[in-house]
Amino acid sequence: MNDRIHELLHRNIQEIFGEGDAVRRRAAIDELYTKDCVLDVPPGTFVGREALDKFAGDLRATHLHNAGRLAWGSGPRGETPKYTGLDVIIVRDGKIAALYVFLDAIPS
């Protein structure tokens, strides 16, 4: 079950909120989400696939034109990361125009 949860989390980011093509996004929503799914985000709570689809499409149209982010950890494979962070990029003409690296506090 943990593998399936991991798969769903990654596919959700890529195929729902990262997908610019509305037809492919909707097909992924139908595959990955229950009909009565719930999305709880700061603007409010949205229920059902149609509401999720509209929210994801509106979000992409207004917020994700040329930026992306990636959370990461560094350390030996299979062990707890020695340190973690978040990269944010701004893309222009298909290339990275700016990279912002945010490092998390190192656990003591």
XYZ file of N, CA and C in Angstrom:
324
model
N 0.823 -1.203 0.000
C 0.000 0.000 0.000
C 0.861 1.260 0.000
N 2.003 1.248 0.702
C 2.861 2.427 0.731
C 3.348 2.813 -0.658
N 3.645 1.802 -1.503
C 4.078 2.092 -2.871
C 2.961 2.789 -3.654
N 1.738 2.332 -3.465
C 0.599 2.932 -4.174
C 0.384 4.369 -3.708
N 0.490 4.611 -2.401
C 0.338 5.970 -1.878
C 1.413 6.875 -2.460
N 2.646 6.399 -2.486
C 3.759 7.176 -3.055
C 3.492 7.480 -4.527
N 3.026 6.468 -5.262
C 2.705 6.656 -6.680
C 1.613 7.706 -6.862
N 0.547 7.616 -6.055
C -0.559 8.568 -6.182
C -0.110 9.994 -5.879
N 0.709 10.163 -4.860
C 1.204 11.501 -4.521
C 1.983 12.109 -5.689
N 2.865 11.331 -6.282
C 3.682 11.851 -7.381
C 2.870 12.063 -8.651
N 1.982 11.134 -8.944
C 1.151 11.296 -10.137
C 0.217 12.484 -9.988
N -0.287 12.729 -8.778
C -1.156 13.884 -8.539
C -0.424 15.179 -8.889
N 0.797 15.307 -8.430
C 1.577 16.525 -8.715
C 1.819 16.669 -10.212
N 2.233 15.575 -10.844
C 2.599 15.637 -12.255
C 1.396 15.689 -13.189
N 0.430 14.808 -12.958
C -0.643 14.611 -13.927
C -1.890 15.442 -13.658
N -2.023 15.986 -12.471
C -3.181 16.832 -12.175
C -2.738 18.288 -12.122
N -1.917 18.622 -11.140
C -1.529 20.019 -10.950
C -0.386 20.448 -11.863
N 0.313 19.510 -12.461
C 1.382 19.853 -13.385
C 0.993 19.743 -14.846
N -0.208 19.261 -15.109
C -0.642 19.013 -16.487
C -1.331 20.230 -17.082
N -0.794 20.718 -18.204
C -1.375 21.868 -18.876
C -2.478 21.522 -19.853
N -2.533 20.279 -20.289
C -3.543 19.849 -21.236
C -4.795 19.420 -20.468
N -5.901 20.110 -20.691
C -7.128 19.876 -19.930
C -7.685 18.467 -20.124
N -7.578 17.908 -21.308
C -8.112 16.570 -21.570
C -7.298 15.518 -20.817
N -5.961 15.622 -20.863
C -5.121 14.670 -20.135
C -5.302 14.828 -18.630
N -5.439 16.078 -18.163
C -5.655 16.310 -16.728
C -6.944 15.647 -16.274
N -8.024 15.818 -17.030
C -9.309 15.250 -16.640
C -9.261 13.724 -16.644
N -8.569 13.129 -17.614
C -8.435 11.668 -17.652
C -7.684 11.177 -16.409
N -6.671 11.898 -16.018
C -5.915 11.516 -14.816
C -6.772 11.667 -13.559
N -7.559 12.722 -13.488
C -8.461 12.910 -12.339
C -9.428 11.733 -12.248
N -10.006 11.335 -13.375
C -10.949 10.214 -13.380
C -10.274 8.914 -12.944
N -9.001 8.751 -13.277
C -8.264 7.542 -12.906
C -7.805 7.557 -11.447
N -7.375 8.707 -10.950
C -6.721 8.776 -9.647
C -7.633 9.141 -8.490
N -8.768 9.784 -8.744
C -9.632 10.296 -7.690
C -10.982 9.596 -7.660
N -11.550 9.459 -6.461
C -12.909 8.956 -6.321
C -13.879 10.035 -6.815
N -15.104 9.627 -7.143
C -16.104 10.591 -7.627
C -16.428 11.649 -6.577
N -16.385 11.263 -5.298
C -16.724 12.189 -4.213
C -15.484 12.745 -3.508
N -14.384 12.852 -4.236
C -13.130 13.336 -3.641
C -13.310 14.727 -3.019
N -12.433 15.029 -2.066
C -12.466 16.315 -1.370
C -11.106 16.976 -1.512
N -11.087 18.226 -1.914
C -9.882 19.046 -1.969
C -10.058 20.160 -0.954
N -9.174 20.204 0.029
C -9.250 21.220 1.076
C -8.020 22.107 0.937
N -8.204 23.321 0.472
C -7.124 24.285 0.236
C -7.511 25.629 0.843
N -6.543 26.534 1.017
C -6.870 27.813 1.656
C -8.091 28.557 1.114
N -8.392 28.527 -0.182
C -9.613 29.227 -0.596
C -10.898 28.560 -0.127
N -10.841 27.275 0.263
C -12.055 26.592 0.696
C -11.989 25.105 0.429
N -13.127 24.453 0.512
C -13.240 23.016 0.288
C -14.022 22.781 -1.000
N -13.500 21.905 -1.835
C -14.107 21.585 -3.122
C -14.398 20.089 -3.138
N -15.588 19.710 -3.582
C -16.012 18.316 -3.556
C -16.319 17.849 -4.974
N -15.776 16.695 -5.337
C -16.057 16.072 -6.626
C -14.978 16.338 -7.665
N -14.968 15.461 -8.659
C -13.964 15.546 -9.725
C -14.076 16.835 -10.528
N -15.295 17.279 -10.804
C -15.474 18.503 -11.597
C -14.876 19.700 -10.867
N -15.119 19.774 -9.565
C -14.593 20.891 -8.776
C -13.070 20.838 -8.720
N -12.518 19.637 -8.565
C -11.063 19.475 -8.563
C -10.473 19.894 -9.901
N -11.090 19.454 -10.984
C -10.622 19.788 -12.323
C -10.627 21.303 -12.543
N -11.712 21.949 -12.149
C -11.797 23.406 -12.309
C -10.719 24.103 -11.472
N -10.544 23.675 -10.223
C -9.542 24.293 -9.362
C -8.140 24.133 -9.955
N -7.787 22.915 -10.367
C -6.455 22.661 -10.926
C -6.242 23.474 -12.208
N -7.242 23.538 -13.065
C -7.127 24.318 -14.297
C -6.985 25.799 -14.021
N -7.788 26.315 -13.093
C -7.692 27.736 -12.734
C -6.345 28.051 -12.106
N -5.856 27.153 -11.261
C -4.562 27.363 -10.614
C -3.447 27.451 -11.652
N -3.449 26.509 -12.583
C -2.415 26.529 -13.637
C -2.512 27.801 -14.474
N -3.715 28.239 -14.748
C -3.909 29.419 -15.597
C -3.441 30.700 -14.915
N -3.437 30.716 -13.597
C -3.103 31.964 -12.903
C -1.786 31.944 -12.143
N -1.228 30.764 -11.860
C -0.067 30.731 -10.973
C 1.162 30.003 -11.499
N 1.028 29.150 -12.461
C 2.153 28.270 -12.787
C 2.661 28.469 -14.209
N 2.755 29.676 -14.634
C 3.190 29.927 -16.006
C 4.645 29.562 -16.245
N 5.530 30.021 -15.396
C 6.951 29.847 -15.685
C 7.760 29.539 -14.435
N 7.143 28.889 -13.454
C 7.852 28.584 -12.222
C 7.568 27.150 -11.795
N 8.494 26.607 -11.037
C 8.322 25.271 -10.481
C 9.125 25.158 -9.206
N 8.792 24.140 -8.405
C 9.528 23.930 -7.170
C 9.737 22.446 -6.954
N 10.781 22.125 -6.199
C 11.129 20.747 -5.915
C 11.702 20.664 -4.514
N 11.069 19.866 -3.657
C 11.614 19.587 -2.327
C 12.597 18.433 -2.476
N 13.705 18.479 -1.736
C 14.728 17.458 -1.883
C 15.432 17.204 -0.548
N 16.153 16.108 -0.504
C 16.978 15.766 0.644
C 18.291 15.199 0.138
N 19.342 15.362 0.928
C 20.654 14.895 0.511
C 21.265 14.035 1.603
N 21.827 12.934 1.199
C 22.473 12.020 2.120
C 22.533 10.638 1.496
N 23.098 9.678 2.216
C 23.201 8.317 1.679
C 21.826 7.716 1.382
N 21.735 7.022 0.267
C 20.486 6.386 -0.152
C 20.006 5.427 0.933
N 18.699 5.496 1.234
C 18.103 4.616 2.218
C 18.208 5.116 3.648
N 18.920 6.204 3.859
C 19.057 6.775 5.198
C 18.315 8.110 5.262
N 18.079 8.576 6.475
C 17.469 9.886 6.666
C 18.393 10.940 6.057
N 17.842 11.876 5.281
C 18.696 12.906 4.673
C 19.491 13.686 5.728
N 20.712 14.015 5.387
C 21.558 14.830 6.269
C 21.051 16.271 6.302
N 20.505 16.731 5.167
C 19.883 18.051 5.098
C 18.860 18.051 3.967
N 17.909 18.983 4.062
C 16.830 19.065 3.091
C 16.642 20.512 2.659
N 15.895 20.672 1.594
C 15.630 22.017 1.117
C 14.558 22.028 0.053
N 14.404 23.178 -0.535
C 13.399 23.396 -1.566
C 14.023 24.296 -2.622
N 13.955 23.875 -3.880
C 14.418 24.687 -4.999
C 13.212 25.265 -5.718
N 13.285 26.524 -6.075
C 12.264 27.178 -6.886
C 12.969 27.733 -8.110
N 12.429 27.429 -9.295
C 13.026 27.974 -10.514
C 12.019 28.840 -11.255
N 12.555 29.813 -11.965
C 11.801 30.637 -12.900
C 12.367 30.315 -14.278
N 11.493 29.991 -15.216
C 11.921 29.574 -16.549
C 11.603 30.660 -17.563
N 12.567 30.916 -18.439
C 12.370 31.860 -19.540
C 12.987 31.264 -20.794
N 12.238 31.235 -21.866
C 12.685 30.685 -23.146
C 13.189 29.250 -23.002
N 12.520 28.464 -22.137
C 12.871 27.063 -21.981
C 14.111 26.794 -21.162
N 14.662 27.825 -20.501
C 15.859 27.649 -19.681
C 15.644 28.295 -18.318
N 16.397 27.840 -17.330
C 16.285 28.416 -15.987
C 16.841 29.830 -16.000
N 16.007 30.787 -15.654
C 16.429 32.189 -15.561
C 16.810 32.546 -14.132
N 16.218 31.859 -13.152
C 16.556 32.112 -11.745
C 16.337 30.841 -10.952
N 17.209 30.597 -9.989
C 17.100 29.472 -9.073
C 17.181 30.018 -7.663
N 16.182 29.707 -6.858
C 16.158 30.099 -5.441
C 16.235 28.811 -4.622
N 17.261 28.692 -3.781
C 17.467 27.512 -2.964
C 17.171 27.868 -1.509
N 16.244 27.133 -0.909
C 15.886 27.337 0.490
C 16.345 26.090 1.258
N 17.245 26.266 2.213
C 17.732 25.159 3.033
C 16.925 25.110 4.325
N 16.523 23.898 4.719
C 15.820 23.713 5.983
C 16.834 23.701 7.116
N 16.367 23.987 8.319
C 17.238 23.929 9.493
C 17.757 22.504 9.649
N 19.021 22.371 9.996
C 19.624 21.057 10.204
C 19.216 20.553 11.584
N 18.631 19.344 11.646
C 18.202 18.823 12.943
C 19.393 18.652 13.893
N 19.167 18.963 15.152
C 20.285 18.828 16.097
C 20.239 17.506 16.827
